[in-house]
Structure formats: C-alpha cells, structure tokens
Short mmCIF file of C-alpha atoms in Angstrom, two decimals:
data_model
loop_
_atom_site.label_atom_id
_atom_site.label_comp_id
_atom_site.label_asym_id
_atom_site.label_seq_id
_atom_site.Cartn_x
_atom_site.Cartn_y
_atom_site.Cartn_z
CA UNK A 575 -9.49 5.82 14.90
CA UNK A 576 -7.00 3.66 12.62
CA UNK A 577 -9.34 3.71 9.54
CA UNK A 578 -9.25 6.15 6.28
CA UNK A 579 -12.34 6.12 4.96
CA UNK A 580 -12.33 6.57 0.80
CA UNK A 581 -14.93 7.54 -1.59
CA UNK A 582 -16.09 6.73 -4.06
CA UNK A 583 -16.02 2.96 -4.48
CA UNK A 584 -16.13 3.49 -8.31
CA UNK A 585 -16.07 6.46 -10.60
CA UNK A 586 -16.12 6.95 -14.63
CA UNK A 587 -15.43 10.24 -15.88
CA UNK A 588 -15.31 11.28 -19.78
CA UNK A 589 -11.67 11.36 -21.05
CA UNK A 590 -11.00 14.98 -20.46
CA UNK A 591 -12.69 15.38 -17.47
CA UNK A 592 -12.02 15.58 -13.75
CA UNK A 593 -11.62 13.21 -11.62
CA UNK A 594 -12.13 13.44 -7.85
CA UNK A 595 -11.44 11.07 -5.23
CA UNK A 596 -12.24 12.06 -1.73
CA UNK A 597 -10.59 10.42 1.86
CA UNK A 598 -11.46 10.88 5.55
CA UNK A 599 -9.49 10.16 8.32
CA UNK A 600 -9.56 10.41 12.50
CA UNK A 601 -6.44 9.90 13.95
CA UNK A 602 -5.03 13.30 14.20
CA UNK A 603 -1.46 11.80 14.60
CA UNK A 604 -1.50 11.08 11.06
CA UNK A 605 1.02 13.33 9.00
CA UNK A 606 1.79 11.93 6.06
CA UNK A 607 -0.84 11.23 3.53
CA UNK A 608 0.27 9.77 0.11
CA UNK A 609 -2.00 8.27 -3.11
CA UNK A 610 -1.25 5.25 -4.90
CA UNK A 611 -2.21 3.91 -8.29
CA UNK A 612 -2.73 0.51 -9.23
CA UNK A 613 -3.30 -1.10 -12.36
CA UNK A 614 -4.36 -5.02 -12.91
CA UNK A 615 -1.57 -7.51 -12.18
CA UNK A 616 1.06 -4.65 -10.85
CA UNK A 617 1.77 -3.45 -6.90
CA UNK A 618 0.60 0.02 -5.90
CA UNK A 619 3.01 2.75 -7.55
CA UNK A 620 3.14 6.14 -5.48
CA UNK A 621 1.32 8.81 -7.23
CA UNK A 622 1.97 11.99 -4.79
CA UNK A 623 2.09 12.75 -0.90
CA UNK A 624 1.30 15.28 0.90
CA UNK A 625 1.91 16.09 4.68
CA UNK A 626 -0.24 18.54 6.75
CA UNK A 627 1.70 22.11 6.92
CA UNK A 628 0.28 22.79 2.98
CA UNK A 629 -3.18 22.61 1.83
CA UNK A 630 -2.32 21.39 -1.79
CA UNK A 631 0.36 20.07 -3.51
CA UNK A 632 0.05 19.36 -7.86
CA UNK A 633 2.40 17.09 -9.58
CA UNK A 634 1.48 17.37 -13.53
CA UNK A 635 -2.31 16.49 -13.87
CA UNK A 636 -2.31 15.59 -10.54
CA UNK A 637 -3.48 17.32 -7.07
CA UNK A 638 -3.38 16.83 -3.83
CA UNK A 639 -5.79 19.17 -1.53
CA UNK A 640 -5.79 19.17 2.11
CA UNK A 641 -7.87 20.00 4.66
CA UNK A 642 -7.09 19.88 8.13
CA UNK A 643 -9.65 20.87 10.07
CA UNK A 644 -11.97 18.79 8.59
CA UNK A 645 -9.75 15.80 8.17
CA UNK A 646 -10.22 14.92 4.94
CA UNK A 647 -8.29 14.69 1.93
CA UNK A 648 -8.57 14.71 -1.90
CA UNK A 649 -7.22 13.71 -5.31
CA UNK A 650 -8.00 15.61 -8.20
CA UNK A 651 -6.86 14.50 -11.84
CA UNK A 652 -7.65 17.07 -14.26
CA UNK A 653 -7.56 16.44 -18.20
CA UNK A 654 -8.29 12.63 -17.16
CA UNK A 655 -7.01 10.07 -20.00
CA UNK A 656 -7.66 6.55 -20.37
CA UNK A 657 -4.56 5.33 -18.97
CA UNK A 658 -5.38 7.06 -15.92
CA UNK A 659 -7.97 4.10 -15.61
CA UNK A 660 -6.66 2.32 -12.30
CA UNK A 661 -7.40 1.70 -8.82
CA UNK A 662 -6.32 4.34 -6.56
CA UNK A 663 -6.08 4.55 -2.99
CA UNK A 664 -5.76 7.03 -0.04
CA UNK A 665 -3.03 6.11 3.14
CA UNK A 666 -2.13 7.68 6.07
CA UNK A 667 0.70 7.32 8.64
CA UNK A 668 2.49 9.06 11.33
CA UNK A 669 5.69 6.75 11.09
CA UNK A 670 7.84 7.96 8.49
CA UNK A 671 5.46 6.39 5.80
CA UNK A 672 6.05 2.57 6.26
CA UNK A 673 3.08 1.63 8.58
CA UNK A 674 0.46 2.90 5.84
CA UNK A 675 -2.87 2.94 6.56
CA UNK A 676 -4.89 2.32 3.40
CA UNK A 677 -8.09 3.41 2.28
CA UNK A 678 -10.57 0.77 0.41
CA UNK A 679 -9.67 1.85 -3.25
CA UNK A 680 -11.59 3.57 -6.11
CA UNK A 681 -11.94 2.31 -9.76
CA UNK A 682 -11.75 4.36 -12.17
CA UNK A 683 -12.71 3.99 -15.99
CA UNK A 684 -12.09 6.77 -17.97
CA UNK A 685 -14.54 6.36 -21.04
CA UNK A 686 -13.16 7.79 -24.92
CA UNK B 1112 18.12 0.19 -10.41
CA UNK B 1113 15.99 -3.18 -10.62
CA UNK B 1114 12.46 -2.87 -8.72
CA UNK B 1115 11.14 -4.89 -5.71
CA UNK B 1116 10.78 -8.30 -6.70
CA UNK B 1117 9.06 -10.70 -5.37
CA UNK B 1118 8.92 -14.92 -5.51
CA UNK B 1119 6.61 -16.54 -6.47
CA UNK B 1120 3.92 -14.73 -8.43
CA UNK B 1121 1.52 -17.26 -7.75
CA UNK B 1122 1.27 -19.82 -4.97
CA UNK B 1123 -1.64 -22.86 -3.88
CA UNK B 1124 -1.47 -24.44 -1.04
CA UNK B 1125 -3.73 -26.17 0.98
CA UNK B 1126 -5.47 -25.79 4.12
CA UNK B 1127 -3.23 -26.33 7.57
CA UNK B 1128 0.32 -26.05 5.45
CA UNK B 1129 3.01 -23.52 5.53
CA UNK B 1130 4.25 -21.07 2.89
CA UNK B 1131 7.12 -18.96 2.65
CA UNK B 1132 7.26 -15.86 0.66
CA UNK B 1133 10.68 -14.35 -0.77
CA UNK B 1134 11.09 -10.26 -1.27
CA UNK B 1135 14.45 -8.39 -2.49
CA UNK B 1136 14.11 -5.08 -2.38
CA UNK B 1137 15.69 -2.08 -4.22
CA UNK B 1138 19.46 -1.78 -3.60
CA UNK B 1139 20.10 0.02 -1.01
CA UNK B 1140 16.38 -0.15 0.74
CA UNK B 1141 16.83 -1.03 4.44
CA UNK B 1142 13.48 -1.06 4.98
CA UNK B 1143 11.22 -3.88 3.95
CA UNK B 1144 7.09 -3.95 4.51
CA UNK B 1145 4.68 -6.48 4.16
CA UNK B 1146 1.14 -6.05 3.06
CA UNK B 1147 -1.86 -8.20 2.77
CA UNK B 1148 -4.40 -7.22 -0.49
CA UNK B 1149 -7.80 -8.65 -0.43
CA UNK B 1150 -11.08 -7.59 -2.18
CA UNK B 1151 -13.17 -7.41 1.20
CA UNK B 1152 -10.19 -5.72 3.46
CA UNK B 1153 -8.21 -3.96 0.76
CA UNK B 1154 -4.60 -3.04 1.83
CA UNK B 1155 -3.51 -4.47 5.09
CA UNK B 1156 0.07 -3.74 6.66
CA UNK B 1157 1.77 -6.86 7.86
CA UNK B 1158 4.51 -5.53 9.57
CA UNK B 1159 7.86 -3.71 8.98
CA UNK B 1160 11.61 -4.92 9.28
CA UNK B 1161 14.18 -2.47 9.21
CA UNK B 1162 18.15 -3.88 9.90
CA UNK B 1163 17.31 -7.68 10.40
CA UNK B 1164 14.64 -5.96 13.59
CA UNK B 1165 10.78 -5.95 13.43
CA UNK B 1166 9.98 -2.46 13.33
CA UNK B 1167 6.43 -2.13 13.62
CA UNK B 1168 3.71 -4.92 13.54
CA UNK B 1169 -0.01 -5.01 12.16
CA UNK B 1170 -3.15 -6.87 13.63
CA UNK B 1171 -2.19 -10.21 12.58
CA UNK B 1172 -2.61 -13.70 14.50
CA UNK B 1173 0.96 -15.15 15.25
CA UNK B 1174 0.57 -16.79 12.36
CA UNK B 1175 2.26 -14.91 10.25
CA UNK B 1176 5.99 -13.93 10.85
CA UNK B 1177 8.76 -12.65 8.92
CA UNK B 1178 12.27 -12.19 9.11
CA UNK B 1179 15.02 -9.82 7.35
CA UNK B 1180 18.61 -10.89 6.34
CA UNK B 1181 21.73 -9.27 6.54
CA UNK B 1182 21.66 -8.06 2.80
CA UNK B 1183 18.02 -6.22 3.45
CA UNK B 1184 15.80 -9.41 1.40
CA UNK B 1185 13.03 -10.65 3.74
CA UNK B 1186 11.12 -13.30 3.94
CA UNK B 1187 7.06 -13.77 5.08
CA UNK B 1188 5.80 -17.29 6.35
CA UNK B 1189 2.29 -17.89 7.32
CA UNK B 1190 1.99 -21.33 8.89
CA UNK B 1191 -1.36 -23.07 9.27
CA UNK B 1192 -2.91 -21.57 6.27
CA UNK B 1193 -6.64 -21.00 6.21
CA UNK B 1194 -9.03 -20.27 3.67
CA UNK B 1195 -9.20 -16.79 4.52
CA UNK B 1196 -5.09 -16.18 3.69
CA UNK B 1197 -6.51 -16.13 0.27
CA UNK B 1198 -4.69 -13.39 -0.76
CA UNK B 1199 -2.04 -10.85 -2.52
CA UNK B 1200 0.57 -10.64 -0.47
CA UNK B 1201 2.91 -6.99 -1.53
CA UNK B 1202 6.23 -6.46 -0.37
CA UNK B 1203 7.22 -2.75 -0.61
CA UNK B 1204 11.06 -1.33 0.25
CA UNK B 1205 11.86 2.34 0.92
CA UNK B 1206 14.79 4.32 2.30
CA UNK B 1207 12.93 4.75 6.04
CA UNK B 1208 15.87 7.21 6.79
CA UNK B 1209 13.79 10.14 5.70
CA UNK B 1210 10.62 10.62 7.05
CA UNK B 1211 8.11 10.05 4.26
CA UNK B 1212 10.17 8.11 1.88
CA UNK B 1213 8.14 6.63 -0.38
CA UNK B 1214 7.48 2.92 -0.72
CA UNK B 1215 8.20 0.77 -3.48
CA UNK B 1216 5.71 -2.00 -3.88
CA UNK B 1217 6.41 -4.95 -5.76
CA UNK B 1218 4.22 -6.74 -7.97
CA UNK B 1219 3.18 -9.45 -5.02
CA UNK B 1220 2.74 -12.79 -4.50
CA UNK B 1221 -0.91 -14.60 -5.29
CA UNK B 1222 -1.65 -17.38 -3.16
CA UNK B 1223 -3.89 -19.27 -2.83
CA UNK B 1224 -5.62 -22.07 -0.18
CA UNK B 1225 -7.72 -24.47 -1.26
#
C-alpha cells in the first residue's frame, strides 16, 4: 500500500515532442504528490507538486494531471528540449512532504 | 542562500566498519531528511529530524541512526557496513512548517563498501 508505481522505465521523445510519464499509487492517505528531476552527479531538484483538490496544475512546459479516482498521476512536458534529458521521479506523502515515497525513476533522452 | 551541502562526496569503506555522514542544510531549514539512492531500490527515505527529535523513521535495520544539532546540521552513521550499503546517500532540508514545503536535496554522499 506504501509503493508508487512509475512508468515508463525509459522514454526518448524527439526534441519538440511530448513527454509523458505516468505514476500509480494505493494508499489513499496520500495528499501530496510532487515530481523531481535529476540529472547525473546532482540530488533530485523539485520540478512541481500537486495535491488532490485540483486535477492539473502547469508550471511553464510542465504539467501535472491528476486523477483521483483512479489513483494515478501524470507528468506531461510539452515542447521537450534536450536539457530536459534527466531522470524523473513520482513521490507521494501524507506528512507535510518530508516522508516521500518515491517512485522507481524514468530516463529520459530527448533526441535533436 | 547556499544549498544543502553535504560531506563527503565520495566515501569507501570496508565491510563491518562505521561511517558517518555530515549534512548542513539551507539556513533556516529545521527540517533535515535522509534518503538512501540505489539502482535496484531507487529512492529510499531514511528518516526525518526536525528540532534535534526523530520525526519519522523508514524501514531500516538499527543500523543506521542519525542525529540533529542545535544549529539544524545532521549527521547519518551506519555502523557495521555491508555490501549492500553500497549506495547514494541524499540529505534534503525544507521548511516542514507548511504542509508541502518542498525539499531541498543535496548533491549526496557516494559510498562505497568493499
């Protein structure tokens, strides 16, 4: 019931394209859901966060939809660019964010 | 203001010693989390000190403890390395006085048991 559950594992998407990285979780308790981008040699750097009374939130290129019914949550990155390429993950919590729960990652190459 | 940082970058040690990790977080961060990044587990929280008190507490053996000072820097030790405690080990600070303040990871510490 602890787990978030992220997919893909890996994703390449033409520069200029979308990108779109998905998350599950099950512990209904959860109300904070944030994304975090990592590049090689750095620690994670919040992206955006979302909590569960909206069903989207955009910063810039980058969106946030929620769903929660279905428990699941997604990044979008529209107009991706090669320094998007990174490693980003899903987390959840329900304790004011510092107990994160973290999904497994994706990589993602955006190709010029 | 001047990011988490975090001592040493890179660590090796071998099997059955101790190591001590050092984090200073962003002025005026109370809060202080530790978090355990592997290729096969991913992210793992360690646990949470907030005011000099552990706050919250992953699935961890004993092994692993921390501790926060008066001035908000913590500390990690894991005693009796194994193999496995191959790892990056992330600080991250936030406010924790809001909920949902964001965390502010540092750029860990690699160690490494041989």
């Amino acid at each position: 019931q602890q787990q978030v559950k992220q997919s893909p594992q890996s994703l390449i998407v033409q520069k200029g394209g979308i990108s779109i990285i998905n998350c599950a979780y099950e512990n209904t308790a959860f109300d904070y859901f944030p994304w975090y981008q990592q590049f090689p040699g750095k620690g994670p750097a919040l992206l955006i966060a979302i909590r569960p009374d909206v069903s989207e939130k955009k910063e810039g290129r980058f969106t946030i939809s929620f769903n929660k019914s279905a428990k699941q949550f997604s990044l979008h990155i529209m107009d991706s660019q090669p320094g998007d390429s990174a490693t980003y993950f899903c987390a959840a919590s329900n304790q004011a964010g510092t107990a994160l729960i973290f999904g497994k990652g994706t990589t993602l190459s955006v190709s010029s | 203001k001047a990011g988490v940082t975090q001592t040493p970058r890179y660590l090796i040690k071998t099997r059955g010693q101790q190591v001590t990790l050092s984090c200073s977080p962003i002025s005026g961060h109370r809060s202080v989390s530790w978090y355990q990044q592997t290729p096969g587990q991913g992210l793992q929280f360690l646990f949470e000190y907030f005011s000099e008190t552990q706050r919250n507490k992953g699935n961890f053996p004993g092994r692993f403890s921390g501790r926060q000072f008066s001035n908000s820097r913590s500390e990690m030790n894991v005693s009796t390395l194994e193999l496995g405690d191959s790892a990056l080990y992330l600080c991250a600070s936030s406010l924790a006085q809001v909920a949902g303040s964001p965390l502010h990871f540092g750029n860990g510490t690699r160690l490494t048991v041989t």
